[in-house]
XYZ file of C-alpha atoms in Angstrom:
678
model
C 20.322 -73.598 -45.608
C 19.505 -72.510 -49.222
C 16.107 -72.583 -50.569
C 14.846 -76.080 -51.522
C 12.227 -76.626 -54.318
C 8.861 -78.206 -53.082
C 9.410 -81.013 -55.729
C 11.653 -81.822 -58.355
C 9.372 -80.408 -61.117
C 9.391 -76.520 -61.665
C 6.703 -74.929 -59.657
C 3.442 -74.338 -61.390
C 2.126 -70.922 -61.324
C -1.017 -69.270 -63.222
C 1.604 -67.033 -64.570
C 5.309 -66.225 -64.522
C 6.623 -64.028 -61.807
C 8.008 -60.737 -63.204
C 11.924 -60.271 -63.113
C 12.606 -58.046 -60.298
C 16.062 -56.746 -59.984
C 16.528 -56.523 -56.457
C 19.660 -55.017 -56.168
C 18.795 -51.845 -58.459
C 15.571 -51.550 -56.154
C 17.065 -51.682 -52.756
C 20.262 -50.509 -51.079
C 22.737 -52.863 -50.100
C 21.837 -53.663 -46.662
C 18.062 -54.125 -47.602
C 19.244 -56.214 -50.555
C 21.501 -58.576 -48.196
C 18.349 -59.127 -46.002
C 15.813 -59.840 -48.761
C 18.228 -62.516 -50.488
C 19.293 -64.048 -47.794
C 19.239 -67.843 -47.654
C 16.612 -69.285 -45.844
C 16.772 -69.805 -42.063
C 16.346 -68.005 -38.941
C 16.929 -64.247 -39.986
C 16.567 -61.226 -37.359
C 16.451 -58.069 -39.560
C 16.843 -54.945 -37.286
C 15.569 -51.986 -39.159
C 16.326 -48.941 -37.585
C 14.093 -46.094 -37.533
C 13.243 -44.669 -41.061
C 15.248 -47.541 -42.986
C 12.685 -48.886 -45.007
C 11.233 -51.698 -42.903
C 7.991 -52.198 -44.593
C 9.935 -52.251 -47.949
C 12.294 -54.605 -46.950
C 9.766 -57.209 -45.769
C 7.746 -56.763 -48.886
C 10.693 -57.354 -51.051
C 11.556 -60.457 -48.921
C 8.021 -61.843 -49.941
C 8.575 -61.178 -53.435
C 12.184 -62.744 -53.349
C 10.752 -65.929 -51.997
C 8.125 -66.192 -54.920
C 10.768 -65.470 -57.295
C 12.792 -68.443 -55.998
C 9.863 -70.827 -56.700
C 8.080 -70.834 -53.341
C 4.753 -71.206 -53.473
C 2.459 -68.271 -52.039
C 0.527 -71.123 -49.990
C 3.848 -71.715 -48.189
C 4.384 -68.360 -46.996
C 2.931 -67.022 -43.653
C 2.882 -63.081 -42.984
C 2.143 -62.190 -39.316
C 1.354 -58.634 -38.650
C -0.114 -56.677 -35.778
C -2.741 -54.615 -37.965
C -4.766 -56.076 -41.188
C -4.082 -52.785 -42.406
C -0.475 -53.311 -42.739
C -0.985 -56.985 -43.896
C -3.160 -55.566 -46.597
C -0.752 -52.977 -47.578
C 2.431 -55.225 -47.953
C 0.271 -57.927 -49.906
C -0.964 -55.419 -52.144
C 2.500 -54.249 -52.808
C 3.534 -57.953 -53.289
C 0.491 -58.096 -55.824
C 2.190 -54.859 -57.609
C 5.503 -56.827 -57.811
C 4.721 -60.133 -58.494
C 1.054 -60.524 -59.785
C 0.006 -62.844 -56.979
C -3.133 -61.952 -55.430
C -3.588 -61.401 -51.801
C -5.665 -64.117 -51.218
C -3.280 -66.858 -52.037
C -1.320 -66.163 -48.603
C -1.926 -66.400 -45.343
C -1.474 -63.050 -44.210
C -2.763 -60.775 -41.330
C -2.766 -60.193 -37.550
C -1.904 -62.882 -35.221
C -5.787 -62.824 -33.712
C -7.235 -63.031 -37.443
C -5.013 -66.086 -38.256
C -5.565 -67.550 -34.674
C -9.211 -67.726 -35.426
C -8.710 -69.421 -38.953
C -6.632 -72.214 -37.536
C -9.248 -72.683 -34.588
C -11.768 -72.892 -37.259
C -9.885 -75.511 -39.065
C -8.741 -77.556 -35.906
C -10.433 -76.139 -32.891
C -12.337 -79.386 -32.186
C -8.966 -81.315 -31.787
C -9.000 -79.326 -28.069
C -12.428 -79.504 -27.621
C -13.708 -76.418 -28.993
C -16.983 -76.314 -30.601
C -17.038 -75.890 -34.033
C -20.023 -73.402 -33.406
C -18.064 -71.247 -31.458
C -18.455 -67.618 -31.577
C -16.160 -64.859 -30.929
C -17.254 -62.144 -27.782
C -16.507 -58.576 -28.519
C -15.096 -56.205 -25.721
C -18.137 -55.133 -24.267
C -19.528 -58.855 -24.236
C -16.376 -60.105 -22.633
C -16.755 -57.580 -19.974
C -20.373 -58.402 -19.582
C -19.734 -62.195 -19.073
C -16.651 -61.493 -16.595
C -19.057 -59.369 -14.503
C -21.716 -62.249 -14.433
C -19.004 -64.636 -13.376
C -17.715 -62.295 -10.991
C -21.155 -61.533 -9.475
C -21.931 -65.558 -9.377
C -19.065 -65.677 -6.625
C -19.747 -62.555 -4.805
C -22.572 -60.553 -5.571
C -21.228 -57.506 -3.510
C -17.775 -57.235 -5.415
C -18.615 -54.404 -7.825
C -20.536 -52.448 -5.033
C -17.408 -51.665 -3.402
C -16.368 -48.765 -5.770
C -12.389 -48.833 -4.937
C -12.705 -52.584 -6.592
C -11.966 -52.691 -10.156
C -14.968 -52.404 -12.470
C -15.437 -55.108 -15.079
C -13.406 -53.412 -17.506
C -10.347 -52.656 -15.644
C -10.619 -56.219 -14.107
C -10.751 -57.537 -17.594
C -7.696 -55.382 -18.507
C -5.772 -57.278 -15.289
C -6.771 -60.868 -16.597
C -6.034 -59.958 -19.937
C -2.417 -58.540 -19.443
C -1.590 -61.597 -17.453
C -2.745 -64.178 -19.942
C -0.750 -62.318 -22.929
C 2.650 -61.910 -21.010
C 2.199 -65.437 -19.500
C 2.858 -63.988 -15.970
C 0.865 -64.765 -12.855
C -1.996 -62.485 -12.015
C -0.356 -61.505 -8.724
C 2.785 -60.445 -10.577
C 0.835 -58.546 -13.266
C -1.086 -56.414 -10.372
C 2.066 -55.700 -8.389
C 3.816 -54.455 -11.491
C 0.955 -52.961 -13.718
C -2.057 -52.267 -11.302
C -0.366 -51.685 -7.903
C -4.203 -49.960 -6.867
C -5.313 -53.344 -6.724
C -2.717 -55.110 -4.495
C -5.283 -55.558 -1.690
C -7.447 -57.893 -3.443
C -5.282 -59.453 -5.988
C -5.677 -62.622 -4.510
C -9.662 -62.830 -5.411
C -9.025 -62.711 -9.150
C -7.672 -66.084 -10.103
C -10.858 -67.323 -8.640
C -12.843 -64.975 -10.910
C -10.674 -65.953 -13.848
C -11.728 -69.601 -13.411
C -15.267 -69.262 -13.315
C -15.104 -66.656 -16.459
C -13.416 -69.522 -18.455
C -15.885 -72.247 -17.158
C -18.790 -69.670 -18.642
C -17.117 -69.307 -21.747
C -16.752 -72.967 -22.283
C -20.288 -73.493 -21.461
C -21.659 -71.027 -23.774
C -19.350 -72.030 -26.679
C -17.856 -68.537 -26.965
C -14.254 -67.354 -26.604
C -12.875 -63.847 -26.220
C -9.949 -61.915 -28.004
C -7.332 -63.466 -25.998
C -8.455 -67.081 -26.559
C -7.514 -66.599 -30.164
C -4.089 -66.807 -29.086
C -4.159 -68.696 -26.046
C -5.974 -71.545 -28.067
C -4.188 -71.536 -30.996
C -0.752 -72.074 -28.981
C -2.288 -74.952 -26.990
C -3.467 -76.315 -30.045
C -0.019 -76.447 -31.590
C 1.305 -77.691 -28.555
C -1.052 -80.569 -27.621
C -1.795 -81.718 -31.037
C 1.289 -82.836 -32.644
C -0.114 -83.760 -35.925
C -1.958 -80.099 -36.060
C 1.376 -78.663 -35.432
C 3.292 -81.059 -38.077
C 0.588 -79.918 -40.510
C 1.342 -76.161 -39.848
C 5.208 -76.762 -39.802
C 4.998 -78.437 -43.139
C 2.377 -76.091 -44.955
C 3.979 -72.848 -43.829
C 7.709 -73.261 -44.520
C 8.597 -69.621 -44.209
C 7.249 -67.216 -41.553
C 7.689 -63.482 -41.863
C 6.843 -61.525 -38.857
C 6.365 -57.905 -38.847
C 7.235 -55.360 -35.789
C 8.918 -58.211 -33.882
C 9.655 -56.181 -31.015
C 6.270 -55.676 -30.246
C 5.624 -59.413 -29.970
C 4.221 -60.483 -26.530
C 5.323 -64.006 -24.877
C 2.034 -65.614 -26.203
C 2.787 -64.306 -29.922
C 6.707 -65.268 -29.826
C 5.707 -68.864 -28.655
C 3.057 -69.242 -31.170
C 5.834 -68.310 -33.902
C 8.582 -70.480 -32.284
C 6.145 -73.377 -32.143
C 5.069 -72.828 -35.570
C 8.465 -73.002 -36.977
C 10.461 -76.084 -35.839
C 12.397 -75.549 -39.218
C 13.439 -72.208 -37.940
C 12.850 -70.594 -41.230
C 11.718 -67.318 -39.585
C 12.601 -63.683 -41.053
C 11.592 -61.462 -37.675
C 11.663 -57.746 -38.813
C 11.918 -55.240 -35.986
C 14.170 -53.033 -33.993
C 14.707 -53.417 -30.068
C 15.404 -49.669 -29.796
C 11.457 -49.163 -30.402
C 10.349 -51.882 -28.131
C 7.858 -49.239 -25.881
C 4.865 -51.136 -25.484
C 5.416 -53.325 -22.565
C 2.137 -51.897 -20.778
C 0.133 -53.826 -23.266
C 2.236 -56.885 -23.005
C 5.229 -56.423 -25.620
C 8.219 -58.571 -24.132
C 11.769 -56.955 -24.880
C 13.318 -60.136 -24.236
C 11.398 -61.862 -27.288
C 14.064 -60.166 -29.639
C 16.853 -60.078 -27.543
C 16.900 -63.938 -26.992
C 15.685 -64.653 -30.559
C 19.306 -65.646 -31.615
C 19.406 -68.099 -28.680
C 15.820 -69.791 -29.420
C 16.957 -70.061 -33.003
C 20.231 -71.681 -33.399
C 22.468 -70.210 -36.084
C 20.283 -66.891 -36.550
C 21.828 -64.592 -38.951
C 21.380 -60.733 -38.075
C 20.928 -58.243 -40.752
C 21.117 -54.482 -40.038
C 19.265 -51.782 -41.838
C 20.737 -48.521 -40.757
C 20.355 -46.021 -43.887
C 17.748 -43.564 -42.578
C 15.901 -41.778 -45.406
C 13.774 -39.844 -42.952
C 16.144 -37.493 -40.699
C 19.076 -35.035 -41.156
C 22.491 -36.337 -39.939
C 22.190 -34.004 -37.051
C 18.906 -35.474 -35.915
C 20.572 -38.876 -36.533
C 23.825 -38.038 -34.413
C 21.477 -37.004 -31.378
C 19.352 -40.219 -31.922
C 22.577 -42.574 -32.061
C 23.797 -40.811 -28.760
C 20.702 -41.818 -26.888
C 21.165 -45.297 -28.079
C 24.910 -45.229 -26.860
C 23.522 -44.539 -23.100
C 21.977 -47.928 -23.195
C 23.409 -50.469 -20.696
C 25.714 -52.628 -22.395
C 24.811 -56.057 -23.352
C 20.961 -55.086 -23.266
C 20.624 -54.083 -26.903
C 21.714 -54.796 -30.352
C 24.374 -52.486 -31.619
C 23.327 -50.025 -34.389
C 24.248 -46.571 -35.710
C 21.715 -44.969 -38.129
C 23.491 -43.130 -41.031
C 21.749 -40.355 -43.011
C 21.195 -40.658 -46.399
C 19.905 -36.914 -46.412
C 22.091 -33.795 -46.685
C 23.107 -31.919 -43.490
C 20.743 -29.600 -41.486
C 20.244 -27.752 -38.475
C 21.405 -29.435 -34.991
C 18.307 -30.324 -32.656
C 17.578 -27.413 -30.529
C 17.109 -27.637 -26.404
C 14.886 -24.937 -24.620
C 14.831 -24.460 -20.976
C 11.216 -22.569 -20.117
C 10.261 -21.149 -16.787
C 7.333 -22.847 -16.541
C 4.660 -25.037 -18.540
C 2.816 -21.613 -19.705
C 6.283 -20.248 -20.908
C 6.981 -23.567 -22.667
C 3.846 -23.291 -24.579
C 4.284 -19.818 -25.298
C 7.781 -20.640 -26.870
C 6.269 -23.585 -29.168
C 3.299 -21.177 -30.237
C 5.566 -18.354 -31.463
C 8.033 -20.687 -32.977
C 5.143 -22.778 -34.963
C 3.738 -19.350 -36.068
C 7.142 -18.503 -37.470
C 7.627 -21.925 -39.185
C 4.104 -21.284 -40.666
C 4.106 -18.020 -41.833
C 7.825 -17.276 -42.574
C 9.114 -20.517 -43.671
C 6.093 -22.145 -45.480
C 5.902 -25.150 -43.274
C 2.530 -26.900 -43.371
C 0.733 -26.963 -40.005
C 0.158 -30.791 -40.596
C 3.793 -31.235 -40.868
C 4.309 -30.243 -37.314
C 4.057 -32.224 -34.476
C 4.139 -31.481 -30.504
C 5.050 -34.727 -28.875
C 4.465 -35.750 -25.352
C 4.963 -38.469 -22.688
C 1.852 -38.220 -21.005
C -1.533 -36.307 -21.622
C -1.426 -34.153 -18.578
C 1.957 -32.758 -19.913
C -0.044 -31.154 -22.899
C -2.387 -29.219 -21.016
C -0.910 -25.911 -21.269
C 0.147 -26.634 -24.800
C -3.675 -26.939 -26.160
C -4.502 -23.835 -24.030
C -2.147 -21.719 -25.797
C -3.050 -23.206 -29.264
C -6.831 -22.794 -28.553
C -6.531 -19.144 -27.458
C -4.370 -18.262 -30.380
C -6.915 -19.823 -32.790
C -4.561 -22.236 -34.191
C -6.272 -25.318 -35.550
C -4.869 -28.500 -34.012
C -5.637 -32.313 -33.996
C -5.002 -34.608 -31.203
C -4.199 -38.147 -32.701
C -4.061 -39.833 -29.245
C -7.382 -39.272 -28.040
C -9.500 -36.334 -26.978
C -8.649 -32.668 -25.807
C -7.684 -32.560 -22.320
C -10.971 -30.808 -20.893
C -13.132 -33.440 -22.937
C -11.475 -36.634 -21.292
C -14.156 -38.299 -19.209
C -12.665 -38.053 -15.819
C -11.864 -34.501 -16.412
C -15.373 -33.567 -17.070
C -16.650 -35.495 -14.075
C -14.340 -33.471 -11.711
C -15.294 -30.527 -13.334
C -18.930 -31.088 -13.141
C -18.626 -32.129 -9.154
C -16.854 -28.509 -8.887
C -19.897 -26.805 -10.919
C -22.516 -28.690 -8.915
C -20.894 -27.693 -5.492
C -20.517 -24.400 -6.692
C -24.094 -24.130 -7.919
C -26.280 -26.763 -6.509
C -29.081 -25.778 -8.849
C -26.996 -27.125 -11.725
C -29.003 -30.199 -12.533
C -26.870 -31.075 -15.798
C -23.527 -31.183 -13.570
C -25.429 -33.144 -10.676
C -26.632 -35.754 -13.022
C -23.362 -36.091 -14.544
C -21.671 -37.137 -11.093
C -24.722 -38.784 -9.572
C -25.018 -41.622 -12.546
C -21.618 -42.730 -11.434
C -23.215 -43.991 -8.069
C -24.587 -47.795 -8.647
C -27.976 -48.240 -10.158
C -28.521 -44.381 -10.330
C -29.968 -43.442 -13.789
C -31.064 -39.990 -15.086
C -34.422 -39.943 -13.960
C -33.235 -41.281 -10.362
C -30.812 -38.507 -10.281
C -33.696 -36.066 -10.997
C -35.612 -37.635 -8.059
C -32.786 -37.437 -5.658
C -32.118 -33.678 -6.638
C -35.727 -32.635 -6.200
C -36.094 -34.224 -2.894
C -32.730 -32.507 -1.657
C -33.945 -29.198 -3.147
C -37.382 -29.497 -1.203
C -35.721 -30.450 2.155
C -33.154 -27.648 1.541
C -36.008 -25.309 1.430
C -37.954 -26.808 4.362
C -34.855 -26.338 6.530
C -33.369 -23.323 4.913
C -30.292 -25.022 4.615
C -28.000 -25.252 1.364
C -28.848 -28.296 -0.975
C -25.344 -29.885 -0.417
C -25.913 -30.414 3.131
C -29.307 -31.607 2.498
C -28.415 -34.571 0.320
C -27.336 -36.236 3.624
C -30.389 -36.100 5.327
C -32.321 -39.282 6.009
C -35.151 -37.799 3.767
C -32.810 -37.876 0.783
C -31.208 -40.938 1.338
C -34.406 -42.723 1.439
C -34.836 -41.580 -2.386
C -31.192 -43.284 -3.070
C -31.551 -46.807 -4.769
C -30.475 -49.561 -2.463
C -27.028 -50.518 -4.243
C -25.990 -46.912 -3.658
C -26.790 -46.273 0.044
C -23.599 -48.065 1.348
C -21.392 -45.372 -0.756
C -24.050 -42.446 0.004
C -22.693 -40.899 3.248
C -19.058 -41.103 1.816
C -20.327 -39.324 -1.429
C -22.157 -36.723 0.542
C -19.154 -36.099 2.894
C -16.977 -35.716 0.102
C -19.124 -33.174 -1.691
C -19.372 -31.353 1.853
C -15.630 -31.146 1.997
C -15.386 -29.325 -1.302
C -18.032 -27.047 -0.680
C -16.205 -26.231 2.908
C -13.053 -25.560 0.755
C -14.875 -23.180 -1.584
C -16.442 -21.219 1.296
C -13.188 -20.377 2.701
C -11.708 -17.000 2.168
C -9.983 -16.924 0.186
C -11.357 -19.969 -1.542
C -8.924 -22.257 -3.312
C -10.072 -24.020 -6.701
C -7.091 -26.139 -6.504
C -7.350 -27.357 -2.867
C -10.954 -28.154 -3.875
C -9.825 -30.298 -6.799
C -7.579 -31.970 -4.195
C -10.165 -32.486 -1.647
C -12.410 -34.282 -4.431
C -9.432 -36.475 -5.093
C -8.920 -37.560 -1.713
C -12.605 -38.155 -1.384
C -15.522 -40.125 -2.937
C -14.592 -39.332 -6.519
C -10.753 -40.652 -5.971
C -12.193 -43.890 -4.947
C -14.265 -44.095 -7.779
C -11.430 -43.374 -10.140
C -9.339 -46.355 -8.613
C -12.087 -48.680 -9.424
C -13.375 -47.393 -12.547
C -10.066 -47.137 -14.726
C -7.337 -49.553 -15.336
C -5.145 -46.654 -16.223
C -5.991 -44.925 -12.685
C -2.568 -43.588 -12.164
C -2.261 -41.796 -15.497
C -5.693 -40.531 -14.883
C -4.675 -39.432 -11.378
C -1.725 -37.624 -13.013
C -4.013 -35.827 -15.334
C -6.439 -34.538 -12.618
C -3.457 -33.539 -10.434
C -2.771 -31.231 -13.615
C -6.057 -29.940 -13.432
C -5.323 -28.987 -9.698
C -2.450 -27.036 -11.183
C -4.259 -25.358 -13.793
C -6.727 -24.250 -11.133
C -3.950 -23.046 -8.636
C -3.740 -19.787 -11.156
C -7.309 -18.945 -10.146
C -8.582 -17.028 -7.075
C -12.029 -18.243 -7.016
C -13.916 -20.918 -8.572
C -16.315 -18.827 -10.315
C -13.518 -17.647 -12.597
C -12.195 -21.270 -13.091
C -15.290 -22.718 -14.136
C -16.024 -19.865 -16.712
C -12.466 -20.135 -17.977
C -12.983 -23.758 -18.743
C -16.208 -23.131 -20.476
C -14.430 -20.475 -22.634
C -11.650 -22.713 -23.518
C -14.086 -25.617 -24.331
C -16.064 -23.288 -26.635
C -12.433 -22.332 -28.381
C -11.393 -26.050 -28.895
C -14.879 -26.870 -30.352
C -13.910 -24.002 -32.830
C -10.631 -25.852 -33.237
C -12.496 -28.972 -33.944
C -14.934 -27.717 -36.295
C -12.020 -26.211 -38.498
C -10.420 -30.018 -38.423
C -13.631 -31.562 -39.373
C -13.631 -29.380 -42.520
C -11.476 -28.398 -45.396
C -8.730 -27.252 -42.853
C -8.177 -30.408 -41.283
C -5.045 -31.026 -43.258
C -3.695 -27.625 -41.876
C -3.956 -28.680 -38.419
C -0.913 -28.978 -35.992
C -0.526 -32.539 -34.756
C -0.921 -33.117 -30.785
C 0.074 -36.833 -29.985
C 1.684 -39.115 -27.170
C 4.994 -40.535 -28.312
C 3.614 -43.814 -28.226
C 0.901 -42.907 -30.943
C 3.542 -41.212 -33.059
C 5.526 -44.388 -33.541
C 5.864 -45.271 -37.291
C 4.747 -41.625 -38.382
C 7.138 -38.726 -39.228
C 7.091 -35.041 -39.381
C 8.918 -31.963 -40.808
C 9.398 -30.634 -37.427
C 8.790 -32.111 -33.878
C 8.617 -30.245 -30.630
C 9.136 -32.554 -27.723
C 7.927 -30.874 -24.634
C 8.197 -32.037 -20.782
C 11.659 -33.335 -21.073
C 12.190 -33.363 -17.330
C 12.844 -35.874 -15.005
C 9.464 -37.009 -13.647
C 7.906 -36.506 -16.755
C 10.055 -37.961 -19.055
C 11.168 -40.258 -17.796
C 7.952 -40.802 -15.798
C 8.341 -40.603 -11.910
C 6.948 -44.109 -11.977
C 9.794 -45.518 -13.885
C 12.367 -43.585 -11.895
C 10.873 -44.905 -8.574
C 10.922 -48.243 -9.921
C 14.482 -48.308 -11.156
C 13.190 -49.583 -14.617
C 13.670 -46.950 -17.204
C 15.277 -48.172 -20.222
C 11.748 -48.520 -22.067
C 11.635 -44.795 -21.364
C 14.943 -44.190 -22.970
C 13.840 -46.234 -26.043
C 10.880 -44.291 -26.162
C 12.846 -41.209 -26.221
C 14.631 -42.368 -29.060
C 11.437 -43.109 -30.917
C 10.272 -39.442 -30.145
C 13.701 -37.961 -31.495
C 13.527 -40.046 -34.701
C 10.150 -38.840 -35.850
C 11.753 -35.475 -36.693
C 12.686 -35.147 -40.519
C 13.977 -31.664 -40.685
C 13.885 -29.880 -37.090
C 13.889 -31.222 -33.742
C 12.941 -28.827 -30.645
C 13.184 -30.294 -27.095
C 12.058 -28.344 -24.062
C 11.339 -28.637 -20.325
C 10.008 -26.333 -17.857
C 12.106 -25.277 -14.768
C 9.062 -25.205 -12.379
C 6.010 -27.718 -12.664
C 2.687 -26.343 -11.662
C 1.193 -27.936 -8.480
C -1.792 -27.182 -6.531
C -0.900 -24.759 -3.505
C 1.760 -22.069 -3.502
C 4.645 -22.021 -5.927
C 5.417 -25.090 -7.481
C 8.038 -28.273 -7.686
C 11.563 -27.440 -9.449
C 12.537 -29.607 -12.325
C 15.605 -30.733 -13.384
C 16.329 -31.887 -17.364
C 15.791 -35.204 -18.206
C 18.601 -37.660 -17.630
C 18.395 -38.701 -21.050
C 19.121 -35.244 -22.372
C 21.975 -35.067 -19.815
C 23.587 -38.376 -21.493
C 23.601 -36.750 -24.769
C 27.155 -34.619 -25.495
C 26.132 -31.164 -25.615
C 28.125 -30.624 -28.693
C 25.248 -32.299 -30.596
C 22.350 -29.767 -29.977
C 21.957 -26.218 -29.704
C 20.982 -24.384 -26.484
C 18.026 -21.627 -26.998
C 17.611 -19.165 -24.164
C 14.386 -17.767 -23.653
C 14.046 -14.105 -22.855
C 11.505 -11.594 -22.547
C 11.795 -11.457 -26.105
C 12.335 -14.834 -27.873
C 15.440 -15.420 -29.686
C 15.516 -18.302 -32.262
């Protein structure tokens, strides 16, 4: 269908829309998408192809055709993205952002519910809970049903439990299905969660509050249950534009479909960059868009302005390995001149891999003049970057982790290191307090009282303090809520202590014993991303395996923390811009760097072992594609032949299956010898 004016009269504007030469300002692919007739449009914008520019000019084009700004609805995933696009629209057309409905799904859901929430029984006085408040109310709701639920340390705490319920709501799946797919550590108690969820919903209604997920769920309910409200929105917003459509979850996709019975939707995205299923994004939304919206016109924007032809040839080969019929065909074409082929590097182990990256990085900075901030080291999971952080810290090269905190500063790593410190030196009260307060109802003062009692009892019996913790006299000082798990806590500390008393002592096995005991159980209940954190703690065990004694390990960790603190100080000052970037691939999406190092490209690390075991690796392949397309000028991919593991030796790695799928003529192989050759 062509654009239809809202009335027979010319549109009334406070000013005329400036004339824009769309053909001159856009390439042919962008121009075709921007100026396409109204109707369902699926714009497949490849990596580095100017997606945001296309979407912004689409809004400007609608305005130039006489569409009033009030009839345009722009849905994005961040308020920052919406503001940037609408600011650019203002520069192009003169229309102020306030004249549009534009923003995140959640912000616009709030706006809709403020207007019409009473239609579905929502109080006009409703307030929105923040994340902490939502977890508190859920905790109260659970305890109203089962006072003892959270006293079992293997049960999820309120935060992880909320994550389970939230993911189920956003994916529109049952709680049981959600647990089995994403939270297998809770399978034994998944049957309890539906009842907890029902009482949480009841508590919210009684208090006239809603949570973040309600902004979507209730908006969709409003549109489905009140035809007059749905008709109002459909009439008012005759043109919907959705950014990053591949990242929509089922709730969001259903909202878009319900808002637009007229099917005038411009969905902009890239199926090859759908990498967020773990937070609810559904690959099927973009794949089935043409089926849900008859006569969809697909526009492909494939001219890439970011990367060299050689990098894009490699990226295209990654996509060619996708199963037939499970993706949209596309081929990135380079607008830049030729460069170097991507490099593949096989290292003996993680340390040699890190040393290679370090030496090559220095050469890039010192000899080739590459800015450190234009060098990124990407990885699939945090634990893969441990050796890289150690190498950079020792070398004194400032680096910035853009996807979290440094390895030894992560909460669970600090917890377990504190446990080791205390067992090794029971007089270390700060280490004791860190682990003791993880017990129910044990605060800092309570931890001090317990430690004092154990110290006195140990002196009286001439026993060590760890053994004294299990005595009746000490247990009498423990809060009632913590007494059920106190014997397990003490026994676990004793097992770690026994491991450290052995000759020779094994710090790696001490870490393993801690994970097999009380702290492993605590970890299961405390964190929704339990499996990822467990992988990181296993990496800590691998790191510990290189030390003959616990004293040497603990001293090295302190020294490394001091070195990373120096690096952090450099980052916070004038040298912040001169820091090398370390980040997970997920966090790097949307960013670009002159040089990219992709480390840990081995089966079991990338794709992850869990993806391999589940038989579902397609999202991992898309993640590989995203990693490759972050590089502008140079791409280095490396993997260790031997993965560090606790105990003797290690585990042999094979190159990632994704790397094996790429024809070898599309990359250069670099071999590491005693002297590095580049």
